[in-house]
JSON list of C-alpha atoms in Angstrom, two decimals:
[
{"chain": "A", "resi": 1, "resn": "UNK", "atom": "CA", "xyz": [0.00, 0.00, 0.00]},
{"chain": "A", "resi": 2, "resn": "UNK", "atom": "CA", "xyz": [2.74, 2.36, 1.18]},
{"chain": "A", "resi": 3, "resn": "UNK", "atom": "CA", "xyz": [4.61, 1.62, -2.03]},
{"chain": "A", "resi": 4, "resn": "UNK", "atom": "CA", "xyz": [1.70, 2.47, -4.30]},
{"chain": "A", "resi": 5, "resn": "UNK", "atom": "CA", "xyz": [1.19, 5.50, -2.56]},
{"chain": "A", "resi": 6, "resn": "UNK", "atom": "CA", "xyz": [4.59, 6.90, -3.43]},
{"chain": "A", "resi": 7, "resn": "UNK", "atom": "CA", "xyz": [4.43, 5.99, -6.88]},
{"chain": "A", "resi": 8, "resn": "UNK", "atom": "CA", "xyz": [1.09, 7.64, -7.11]},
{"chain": "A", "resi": 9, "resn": "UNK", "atom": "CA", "xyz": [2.49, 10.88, -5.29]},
{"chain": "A", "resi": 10, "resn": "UNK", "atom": "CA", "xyz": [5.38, 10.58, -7.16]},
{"chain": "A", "resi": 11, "resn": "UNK", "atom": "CA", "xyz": [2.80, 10.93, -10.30]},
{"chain": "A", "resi": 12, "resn": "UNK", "atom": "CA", "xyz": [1.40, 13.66, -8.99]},
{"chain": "A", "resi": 13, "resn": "UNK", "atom": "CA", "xyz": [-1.54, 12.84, -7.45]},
{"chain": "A", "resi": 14, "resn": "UNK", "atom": "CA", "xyz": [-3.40, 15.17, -5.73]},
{"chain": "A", "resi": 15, "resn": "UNK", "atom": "CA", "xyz": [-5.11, 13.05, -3.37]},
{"chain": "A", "resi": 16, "resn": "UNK", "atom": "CA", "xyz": [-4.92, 9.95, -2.51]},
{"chain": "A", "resi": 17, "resn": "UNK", "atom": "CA", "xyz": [-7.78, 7.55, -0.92]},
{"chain": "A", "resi": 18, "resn": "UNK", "atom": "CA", "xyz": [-7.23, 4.50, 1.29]},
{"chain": "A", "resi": 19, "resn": "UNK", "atom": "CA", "xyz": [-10.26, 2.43, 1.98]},
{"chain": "A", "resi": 20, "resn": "UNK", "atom": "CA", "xyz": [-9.77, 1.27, 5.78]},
{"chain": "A", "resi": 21, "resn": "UNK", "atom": "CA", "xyz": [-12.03, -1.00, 8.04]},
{"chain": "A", "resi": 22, "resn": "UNK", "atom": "CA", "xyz": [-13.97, 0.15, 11.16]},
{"chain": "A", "resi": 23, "resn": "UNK", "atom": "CA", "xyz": [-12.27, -3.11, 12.95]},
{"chain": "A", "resi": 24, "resn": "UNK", "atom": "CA", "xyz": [-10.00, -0.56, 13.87]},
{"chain": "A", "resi": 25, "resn": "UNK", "atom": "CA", "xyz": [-12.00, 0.70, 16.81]},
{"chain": "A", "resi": 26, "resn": "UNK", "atom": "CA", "xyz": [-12.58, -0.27, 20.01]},
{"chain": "A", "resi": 27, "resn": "UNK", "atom": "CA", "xyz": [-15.79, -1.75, 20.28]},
{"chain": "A", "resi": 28, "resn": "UNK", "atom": "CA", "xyz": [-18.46, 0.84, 21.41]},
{"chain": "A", "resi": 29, "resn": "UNK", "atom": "CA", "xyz": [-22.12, 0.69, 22.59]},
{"chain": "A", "resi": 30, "resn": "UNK", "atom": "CA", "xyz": [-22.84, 3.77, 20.38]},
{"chain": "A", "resi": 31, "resn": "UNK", "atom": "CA", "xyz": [-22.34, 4.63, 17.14]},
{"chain": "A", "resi": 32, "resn": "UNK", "atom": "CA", "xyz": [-18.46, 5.58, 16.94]},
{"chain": "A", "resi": 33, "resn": "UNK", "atom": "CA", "xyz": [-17.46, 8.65, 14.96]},
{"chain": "A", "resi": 34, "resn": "UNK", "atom": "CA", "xyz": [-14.24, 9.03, 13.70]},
{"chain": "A", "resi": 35, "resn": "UNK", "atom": "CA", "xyz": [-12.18, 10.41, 17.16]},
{"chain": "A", "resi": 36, "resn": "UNK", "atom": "CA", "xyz": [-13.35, 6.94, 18.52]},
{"chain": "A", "resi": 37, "resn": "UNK", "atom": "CA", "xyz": [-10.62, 4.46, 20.20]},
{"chain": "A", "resi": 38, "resn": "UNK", "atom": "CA", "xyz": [-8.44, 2.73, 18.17]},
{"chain": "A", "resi": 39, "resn": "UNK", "atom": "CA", "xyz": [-7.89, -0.96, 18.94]},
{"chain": "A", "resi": 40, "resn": "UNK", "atom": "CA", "xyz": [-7.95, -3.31, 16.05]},
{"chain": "A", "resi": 41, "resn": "UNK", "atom": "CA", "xyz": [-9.03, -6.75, 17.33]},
{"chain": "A", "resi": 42, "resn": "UNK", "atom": "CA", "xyz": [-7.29, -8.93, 14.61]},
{"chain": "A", "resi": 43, "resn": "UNK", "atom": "CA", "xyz": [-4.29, -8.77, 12.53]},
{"chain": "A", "resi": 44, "resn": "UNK", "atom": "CA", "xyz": [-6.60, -7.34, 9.53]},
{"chain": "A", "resi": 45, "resn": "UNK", "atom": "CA", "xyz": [-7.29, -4.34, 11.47]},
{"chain": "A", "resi": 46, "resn": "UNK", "atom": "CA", "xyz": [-3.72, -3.74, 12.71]},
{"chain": "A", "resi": 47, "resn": "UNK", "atom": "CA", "xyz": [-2.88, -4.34, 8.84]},
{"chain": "A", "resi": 48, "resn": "UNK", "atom": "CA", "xyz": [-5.55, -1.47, 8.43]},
{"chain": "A", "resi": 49, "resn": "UNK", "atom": "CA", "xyz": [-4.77, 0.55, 10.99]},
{"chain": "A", "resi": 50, "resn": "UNK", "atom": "CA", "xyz": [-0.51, 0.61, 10.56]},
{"chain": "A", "resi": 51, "resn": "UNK", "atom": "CA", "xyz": [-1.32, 0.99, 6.85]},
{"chain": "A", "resi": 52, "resn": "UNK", "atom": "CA", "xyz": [-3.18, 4.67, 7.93]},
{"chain": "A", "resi": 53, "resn": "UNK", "atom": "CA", "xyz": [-0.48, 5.56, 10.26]},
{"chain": "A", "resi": 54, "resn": "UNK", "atom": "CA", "xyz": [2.49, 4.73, 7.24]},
{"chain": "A", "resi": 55, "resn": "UNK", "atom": "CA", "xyz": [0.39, 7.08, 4.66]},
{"chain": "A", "resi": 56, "resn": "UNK", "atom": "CA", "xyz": [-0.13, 9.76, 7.01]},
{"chain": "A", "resi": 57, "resn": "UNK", "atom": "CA", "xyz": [3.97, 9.63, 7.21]},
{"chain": "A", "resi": 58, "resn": "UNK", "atom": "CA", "xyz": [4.39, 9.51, 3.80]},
{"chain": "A", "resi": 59, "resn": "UNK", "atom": "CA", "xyz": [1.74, 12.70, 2.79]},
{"chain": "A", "resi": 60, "resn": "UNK", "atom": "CA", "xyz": [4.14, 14.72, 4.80]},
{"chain": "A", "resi": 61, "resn": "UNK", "atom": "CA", "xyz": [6.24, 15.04, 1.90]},
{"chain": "A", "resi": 62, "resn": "UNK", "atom": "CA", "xyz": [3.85, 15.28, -0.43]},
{"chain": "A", "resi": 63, "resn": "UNK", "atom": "CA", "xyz": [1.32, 18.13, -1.36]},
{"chain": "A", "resi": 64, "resn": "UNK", "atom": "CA", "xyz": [-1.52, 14.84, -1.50]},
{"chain": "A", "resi": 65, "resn": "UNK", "atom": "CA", "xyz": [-4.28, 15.01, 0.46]},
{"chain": "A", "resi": 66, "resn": "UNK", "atom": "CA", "xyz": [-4.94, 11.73, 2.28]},
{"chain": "A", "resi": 67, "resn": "UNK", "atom": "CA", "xyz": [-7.92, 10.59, 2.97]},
{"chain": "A", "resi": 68, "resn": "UNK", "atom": "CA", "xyz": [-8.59, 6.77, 4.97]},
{"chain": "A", "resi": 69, "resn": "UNK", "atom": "CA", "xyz": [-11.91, 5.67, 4.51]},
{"chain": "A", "resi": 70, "resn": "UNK", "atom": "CA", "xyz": [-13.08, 3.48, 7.19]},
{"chain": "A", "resi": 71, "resn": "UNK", "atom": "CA", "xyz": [-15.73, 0.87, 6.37]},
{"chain": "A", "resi": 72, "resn": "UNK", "atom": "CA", "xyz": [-18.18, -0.48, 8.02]},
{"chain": "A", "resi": 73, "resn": "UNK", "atom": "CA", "xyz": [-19.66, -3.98, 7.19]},
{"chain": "A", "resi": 74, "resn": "UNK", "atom": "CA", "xyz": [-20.27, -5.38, 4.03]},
{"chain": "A", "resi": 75, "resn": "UNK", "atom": "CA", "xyz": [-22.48, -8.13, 3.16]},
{"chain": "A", "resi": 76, "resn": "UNK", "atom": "CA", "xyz": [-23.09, -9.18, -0.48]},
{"chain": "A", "resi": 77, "resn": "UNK", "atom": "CA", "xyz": [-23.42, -12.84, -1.88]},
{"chain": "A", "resi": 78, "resn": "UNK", "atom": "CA", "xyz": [-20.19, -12.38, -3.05]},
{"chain": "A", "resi": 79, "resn": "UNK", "atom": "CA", "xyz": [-16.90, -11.80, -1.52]},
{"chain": "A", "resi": 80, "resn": "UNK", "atom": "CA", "xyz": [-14.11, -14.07, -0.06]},
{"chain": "A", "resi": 81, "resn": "UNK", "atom": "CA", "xyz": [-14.27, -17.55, 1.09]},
{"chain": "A", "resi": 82, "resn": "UNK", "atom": "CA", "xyz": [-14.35, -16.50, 4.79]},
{"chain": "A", "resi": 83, "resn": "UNK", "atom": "CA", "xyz": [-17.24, -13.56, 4.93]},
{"chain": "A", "resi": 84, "resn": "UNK", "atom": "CA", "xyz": [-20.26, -14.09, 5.78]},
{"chain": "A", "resi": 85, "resn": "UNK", "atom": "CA", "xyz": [-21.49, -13.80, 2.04]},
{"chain": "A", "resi": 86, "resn": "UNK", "atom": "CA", "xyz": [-19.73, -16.00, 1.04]},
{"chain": "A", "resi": 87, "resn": "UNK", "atom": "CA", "xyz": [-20.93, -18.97, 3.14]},
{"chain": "A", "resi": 88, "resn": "UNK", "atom": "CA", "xyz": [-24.47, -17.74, 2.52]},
{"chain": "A", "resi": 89, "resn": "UNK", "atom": "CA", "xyz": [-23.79, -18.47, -1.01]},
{"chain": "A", "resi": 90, "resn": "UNK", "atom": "CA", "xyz": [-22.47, -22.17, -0.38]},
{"chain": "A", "resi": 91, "resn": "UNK", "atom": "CA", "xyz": [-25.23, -23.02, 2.04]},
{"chain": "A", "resi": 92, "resn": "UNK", "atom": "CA", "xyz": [-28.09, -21.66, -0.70]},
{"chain": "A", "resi": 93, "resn": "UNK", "atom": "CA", "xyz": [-25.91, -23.95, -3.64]},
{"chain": "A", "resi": 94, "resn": "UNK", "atom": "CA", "xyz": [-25.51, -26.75, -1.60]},
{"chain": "A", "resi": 95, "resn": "UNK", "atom": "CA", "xyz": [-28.72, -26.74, -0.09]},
{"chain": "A", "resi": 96, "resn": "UNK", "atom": "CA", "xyz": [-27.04, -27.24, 3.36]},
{"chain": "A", "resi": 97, "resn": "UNK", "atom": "CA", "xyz": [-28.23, -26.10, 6.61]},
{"chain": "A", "resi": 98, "resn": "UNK", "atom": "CA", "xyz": [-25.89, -22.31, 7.31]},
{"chain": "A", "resi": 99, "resn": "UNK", "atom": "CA", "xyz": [-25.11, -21.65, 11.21]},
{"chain": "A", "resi": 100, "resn": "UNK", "atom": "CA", "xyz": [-24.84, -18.75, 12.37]},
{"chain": "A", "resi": 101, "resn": "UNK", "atom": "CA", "xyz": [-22.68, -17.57, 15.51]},
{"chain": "A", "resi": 102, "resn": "UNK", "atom": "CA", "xyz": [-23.24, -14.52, 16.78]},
{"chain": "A", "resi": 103, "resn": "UNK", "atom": "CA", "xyz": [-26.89, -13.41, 15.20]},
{"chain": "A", "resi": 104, "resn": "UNK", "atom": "CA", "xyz": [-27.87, -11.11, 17.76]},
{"chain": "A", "resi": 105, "resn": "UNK", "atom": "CA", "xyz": [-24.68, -8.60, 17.47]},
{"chain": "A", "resi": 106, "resn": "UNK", "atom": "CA", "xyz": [-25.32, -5.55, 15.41]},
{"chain": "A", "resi": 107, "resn": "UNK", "atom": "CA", "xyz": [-23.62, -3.97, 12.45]},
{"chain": "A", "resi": 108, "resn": "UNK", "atom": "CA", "xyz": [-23.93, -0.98, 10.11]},
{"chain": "A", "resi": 109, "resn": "UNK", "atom": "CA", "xyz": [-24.47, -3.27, 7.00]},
{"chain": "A", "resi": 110, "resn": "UNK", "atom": "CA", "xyz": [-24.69, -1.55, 3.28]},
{"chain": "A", "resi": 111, "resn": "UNK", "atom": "CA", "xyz": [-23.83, -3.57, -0.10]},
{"chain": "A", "resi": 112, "resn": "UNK", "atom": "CA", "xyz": [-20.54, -3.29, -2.39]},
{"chain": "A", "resi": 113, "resn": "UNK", "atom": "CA", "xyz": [-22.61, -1.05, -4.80]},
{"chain": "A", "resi": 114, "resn": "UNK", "atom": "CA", "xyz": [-23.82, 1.48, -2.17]},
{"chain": "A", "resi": 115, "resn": "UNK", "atom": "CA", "xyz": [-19.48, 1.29, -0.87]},
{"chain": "A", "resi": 116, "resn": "UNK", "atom": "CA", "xyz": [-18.49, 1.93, -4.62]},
{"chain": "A", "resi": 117, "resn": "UNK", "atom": "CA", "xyz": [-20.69, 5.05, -5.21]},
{"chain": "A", "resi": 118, "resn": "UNK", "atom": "CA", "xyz": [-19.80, 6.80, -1.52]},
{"chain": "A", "resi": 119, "resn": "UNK", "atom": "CA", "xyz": [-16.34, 6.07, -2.31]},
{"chain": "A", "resi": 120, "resn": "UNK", "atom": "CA", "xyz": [-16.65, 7.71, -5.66]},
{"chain": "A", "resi": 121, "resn": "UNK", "atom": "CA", "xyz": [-17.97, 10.71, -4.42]},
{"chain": "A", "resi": 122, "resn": "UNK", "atom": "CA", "xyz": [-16.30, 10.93, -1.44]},
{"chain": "A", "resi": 123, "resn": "UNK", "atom": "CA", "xyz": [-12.96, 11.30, -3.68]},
{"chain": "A", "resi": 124, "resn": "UNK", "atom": "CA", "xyz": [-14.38, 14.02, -5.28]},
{"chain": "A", "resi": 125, "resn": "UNK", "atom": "CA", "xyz": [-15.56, 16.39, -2.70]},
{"chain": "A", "resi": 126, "resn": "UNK", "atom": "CA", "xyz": [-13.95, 19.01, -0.41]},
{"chain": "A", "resi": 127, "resn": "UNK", "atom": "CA", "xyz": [-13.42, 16.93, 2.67]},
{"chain": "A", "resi": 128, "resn": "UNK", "atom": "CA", "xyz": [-13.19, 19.88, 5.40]},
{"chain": "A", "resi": 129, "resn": "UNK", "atom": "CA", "xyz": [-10.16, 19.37, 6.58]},
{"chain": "A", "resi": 130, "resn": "UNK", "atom": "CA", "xyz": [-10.61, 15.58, 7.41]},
{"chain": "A", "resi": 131, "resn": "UNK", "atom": "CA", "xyz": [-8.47, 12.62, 7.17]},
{"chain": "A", "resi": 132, "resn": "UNK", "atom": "CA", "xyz": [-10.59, 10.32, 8.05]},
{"chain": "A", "resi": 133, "resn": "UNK", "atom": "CA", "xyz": [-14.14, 9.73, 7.49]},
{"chain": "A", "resi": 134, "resn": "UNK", "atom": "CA", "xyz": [-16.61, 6.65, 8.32]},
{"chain": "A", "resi": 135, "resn": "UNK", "atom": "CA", "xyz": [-18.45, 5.30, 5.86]},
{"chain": "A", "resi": 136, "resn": "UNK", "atom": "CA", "xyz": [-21.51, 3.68, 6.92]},
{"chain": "A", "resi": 137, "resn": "UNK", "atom": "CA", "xyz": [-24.96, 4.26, 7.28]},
{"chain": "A", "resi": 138, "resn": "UNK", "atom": "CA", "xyz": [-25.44, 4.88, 11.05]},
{"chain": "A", "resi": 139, "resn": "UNK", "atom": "CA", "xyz": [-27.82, 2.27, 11.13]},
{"chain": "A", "resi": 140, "resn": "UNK", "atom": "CA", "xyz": [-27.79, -1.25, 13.88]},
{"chain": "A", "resi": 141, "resn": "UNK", "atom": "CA", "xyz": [-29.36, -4.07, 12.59]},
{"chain": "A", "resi": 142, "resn": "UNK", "atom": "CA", "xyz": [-28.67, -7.59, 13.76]},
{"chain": "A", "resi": 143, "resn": "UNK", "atom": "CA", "xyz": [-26.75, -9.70, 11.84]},
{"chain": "A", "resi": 144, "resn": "UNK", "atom": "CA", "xyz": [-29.93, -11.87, 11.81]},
{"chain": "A", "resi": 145, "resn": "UNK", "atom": "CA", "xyz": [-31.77, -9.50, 10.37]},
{"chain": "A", "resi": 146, "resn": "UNK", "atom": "CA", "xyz": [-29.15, -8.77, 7.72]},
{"chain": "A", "resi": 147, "resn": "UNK", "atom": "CA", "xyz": [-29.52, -11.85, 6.30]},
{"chain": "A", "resi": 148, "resn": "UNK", "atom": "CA", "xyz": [-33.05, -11.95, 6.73]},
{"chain": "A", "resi": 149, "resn": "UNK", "atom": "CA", "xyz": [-33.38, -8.83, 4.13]},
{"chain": "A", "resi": 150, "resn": "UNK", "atom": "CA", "xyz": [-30.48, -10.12, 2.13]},
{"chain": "A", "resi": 151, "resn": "UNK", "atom": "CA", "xyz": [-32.40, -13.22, 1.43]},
{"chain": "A", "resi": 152, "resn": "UNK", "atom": "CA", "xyz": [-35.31, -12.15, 0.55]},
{"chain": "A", "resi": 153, "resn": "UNK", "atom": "CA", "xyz": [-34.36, -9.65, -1.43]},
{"chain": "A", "resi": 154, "resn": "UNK", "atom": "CA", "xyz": [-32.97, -11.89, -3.75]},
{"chain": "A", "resi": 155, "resn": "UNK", "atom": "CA", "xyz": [-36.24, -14.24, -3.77]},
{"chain": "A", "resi": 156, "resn": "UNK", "atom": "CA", "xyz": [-33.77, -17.11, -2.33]},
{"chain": "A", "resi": 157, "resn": "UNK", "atom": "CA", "xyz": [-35.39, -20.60, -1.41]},
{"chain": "A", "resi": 158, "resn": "UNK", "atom": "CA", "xyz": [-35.71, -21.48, 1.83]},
{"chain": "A", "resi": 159, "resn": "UNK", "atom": "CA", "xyz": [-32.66, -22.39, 3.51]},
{"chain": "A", "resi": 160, "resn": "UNK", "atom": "CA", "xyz": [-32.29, -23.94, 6.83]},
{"chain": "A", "resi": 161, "resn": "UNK", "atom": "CA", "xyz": [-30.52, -21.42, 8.64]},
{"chain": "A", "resi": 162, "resn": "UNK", "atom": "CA", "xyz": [-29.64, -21.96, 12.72]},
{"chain": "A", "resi": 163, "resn": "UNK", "atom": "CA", "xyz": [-28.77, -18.74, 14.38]},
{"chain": "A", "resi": 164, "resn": "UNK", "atom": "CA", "xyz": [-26.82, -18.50, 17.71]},
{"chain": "A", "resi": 165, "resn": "UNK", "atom": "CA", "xyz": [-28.13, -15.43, 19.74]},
{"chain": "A", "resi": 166, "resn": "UNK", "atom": "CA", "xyz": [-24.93, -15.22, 21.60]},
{"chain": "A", "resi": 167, "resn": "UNK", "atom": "CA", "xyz": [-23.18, -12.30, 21.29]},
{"chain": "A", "resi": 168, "resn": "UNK", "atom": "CA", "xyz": [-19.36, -11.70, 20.46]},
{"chain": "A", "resi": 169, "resn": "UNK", "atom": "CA", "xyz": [-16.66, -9.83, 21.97]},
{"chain": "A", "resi": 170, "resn": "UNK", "atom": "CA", "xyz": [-17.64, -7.06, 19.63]},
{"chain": "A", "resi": 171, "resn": "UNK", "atom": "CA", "xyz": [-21.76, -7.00, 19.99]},
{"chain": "A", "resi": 172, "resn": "UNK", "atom": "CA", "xyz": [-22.13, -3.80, 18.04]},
{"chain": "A", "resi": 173, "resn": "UNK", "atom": "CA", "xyz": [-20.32, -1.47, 15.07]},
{"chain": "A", "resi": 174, "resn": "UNK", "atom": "CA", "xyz": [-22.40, 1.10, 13.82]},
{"chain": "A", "resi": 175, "resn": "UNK", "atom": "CA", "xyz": [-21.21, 4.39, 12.29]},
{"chain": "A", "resi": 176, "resn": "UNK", "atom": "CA", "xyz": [-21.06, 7.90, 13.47]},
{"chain": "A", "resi": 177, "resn": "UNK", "atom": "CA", "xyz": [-21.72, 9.23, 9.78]},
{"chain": "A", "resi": 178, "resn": "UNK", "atom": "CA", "xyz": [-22.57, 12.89, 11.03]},
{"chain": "A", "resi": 179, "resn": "UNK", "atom": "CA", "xyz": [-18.91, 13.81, 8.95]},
{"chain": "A", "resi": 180, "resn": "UNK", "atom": "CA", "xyz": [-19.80, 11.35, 5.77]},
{"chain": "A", "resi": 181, "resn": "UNK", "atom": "CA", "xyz": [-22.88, 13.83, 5.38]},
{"chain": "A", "resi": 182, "resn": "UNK", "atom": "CA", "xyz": [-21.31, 16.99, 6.08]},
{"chain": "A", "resi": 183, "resn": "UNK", "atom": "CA", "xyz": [-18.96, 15.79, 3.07]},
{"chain": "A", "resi": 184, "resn": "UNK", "atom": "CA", "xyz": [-21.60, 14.89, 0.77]},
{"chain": "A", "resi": 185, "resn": "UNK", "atom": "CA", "xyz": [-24.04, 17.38, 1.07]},
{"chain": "A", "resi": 186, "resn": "UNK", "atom": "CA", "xyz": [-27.48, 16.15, 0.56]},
{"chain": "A", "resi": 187, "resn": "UNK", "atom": "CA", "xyz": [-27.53, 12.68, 0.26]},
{"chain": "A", "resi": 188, "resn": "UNK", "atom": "CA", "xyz": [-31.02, 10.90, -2.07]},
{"chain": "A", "resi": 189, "resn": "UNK", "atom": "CA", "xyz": [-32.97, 9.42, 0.52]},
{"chain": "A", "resi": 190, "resn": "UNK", "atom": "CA", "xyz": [-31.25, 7.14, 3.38]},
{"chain": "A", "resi": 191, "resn": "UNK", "atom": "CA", "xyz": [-28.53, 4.77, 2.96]},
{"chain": "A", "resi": 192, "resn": "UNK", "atom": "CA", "xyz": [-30.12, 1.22, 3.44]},
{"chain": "A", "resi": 193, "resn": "UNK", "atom": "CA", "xyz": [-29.07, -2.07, 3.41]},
{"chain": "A", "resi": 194, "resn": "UNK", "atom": "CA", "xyz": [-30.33, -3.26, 0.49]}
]
């Protein structure tokens, strides 16, 4: 990442955006704007989070604005063998029953597509003087419920689904996108999951 960077600055580039994960923070029973605690709780977020801290080094001798975008969660059908998506999509081709651990915690879910356009016009805009920005849709819905709505939103069959209502270490990550709006202005209608 670091490398990139340079070569892009070295290019020219007048700003440069970093898409970062909120796994970063320390979990929070509010929504968490961007001044929350840092404490990345695997080596994905510390990944994340040293990533940041190397760019912010490098802009300092660069005239690039830098600008980490830290992402809630995405769900999708798609995706890497280890998300959540991902074994939704196995379970519905297989026709095999899909367990889920930790139903009952709470996330600030939105899809790829609604990701790709905020990032796109988040790179675009005058960002206030901010470095970082959340992007999420301040909204907690159960993981449950996420795949409720993802599910039927695609029409899927039924699928025998067992959901554990423990919670995890981390029972809730929902954005603080007060800054996210400031940045883009007025927004068309409210950012959903899906």
């Amino acid at each position: 990442t670091i490398e990139f960077a340079k070569q892009c600055m070295d290019g020219g580039a007048r700003r440069f955006v970093y898409v970062s994960s909120a796994h970063v923070y320390q979990p929070s029973e509010s929504p968490i704007n961007e001044e929350g605690a840092l404490k990345p709780r695997s080596e994905y977020a510390r990944q994340k989070l040293d990533a940041e801290e190397g760019l912010r080094e490098l802009t300092r001798n660069y005239e690039t604005d830098l600008v980490s975008l830290r992402l809630f969660s995405v769900l999708s059908l798609d995706g890497k063998p280890d998300t959540l998506g991902a074994r939704i999509s196995r379970a519905l081709e297989t026709n095999t029953p899909l367990v889920v651990p930790f139903a009952a915690d709470c996330r600030d879910f939105l899809s790829p597509r609604i990701y790709a356009d905020l990032i796109s016009q988040i790179a675009t805009k005058d960002l206030l003087g901010k470095s970082v920005v959340n992007v999420g849709s301040g909204k907690s819905i159960s993981v449950e419920y996420a795949i409720r709505r993802l599910l039927k939103s695609i029409d899927a069959p039924d699928l025998v689904i067992e959901f554990d209502s423990k919670s995890s270490d981390t029972p809730q990550l929902v954005a603080d996108n007060q800054l996210l709006r400031q940045i883009l202005g007025k927004m068309e209608g409210e950012l959903v999951f899906p």
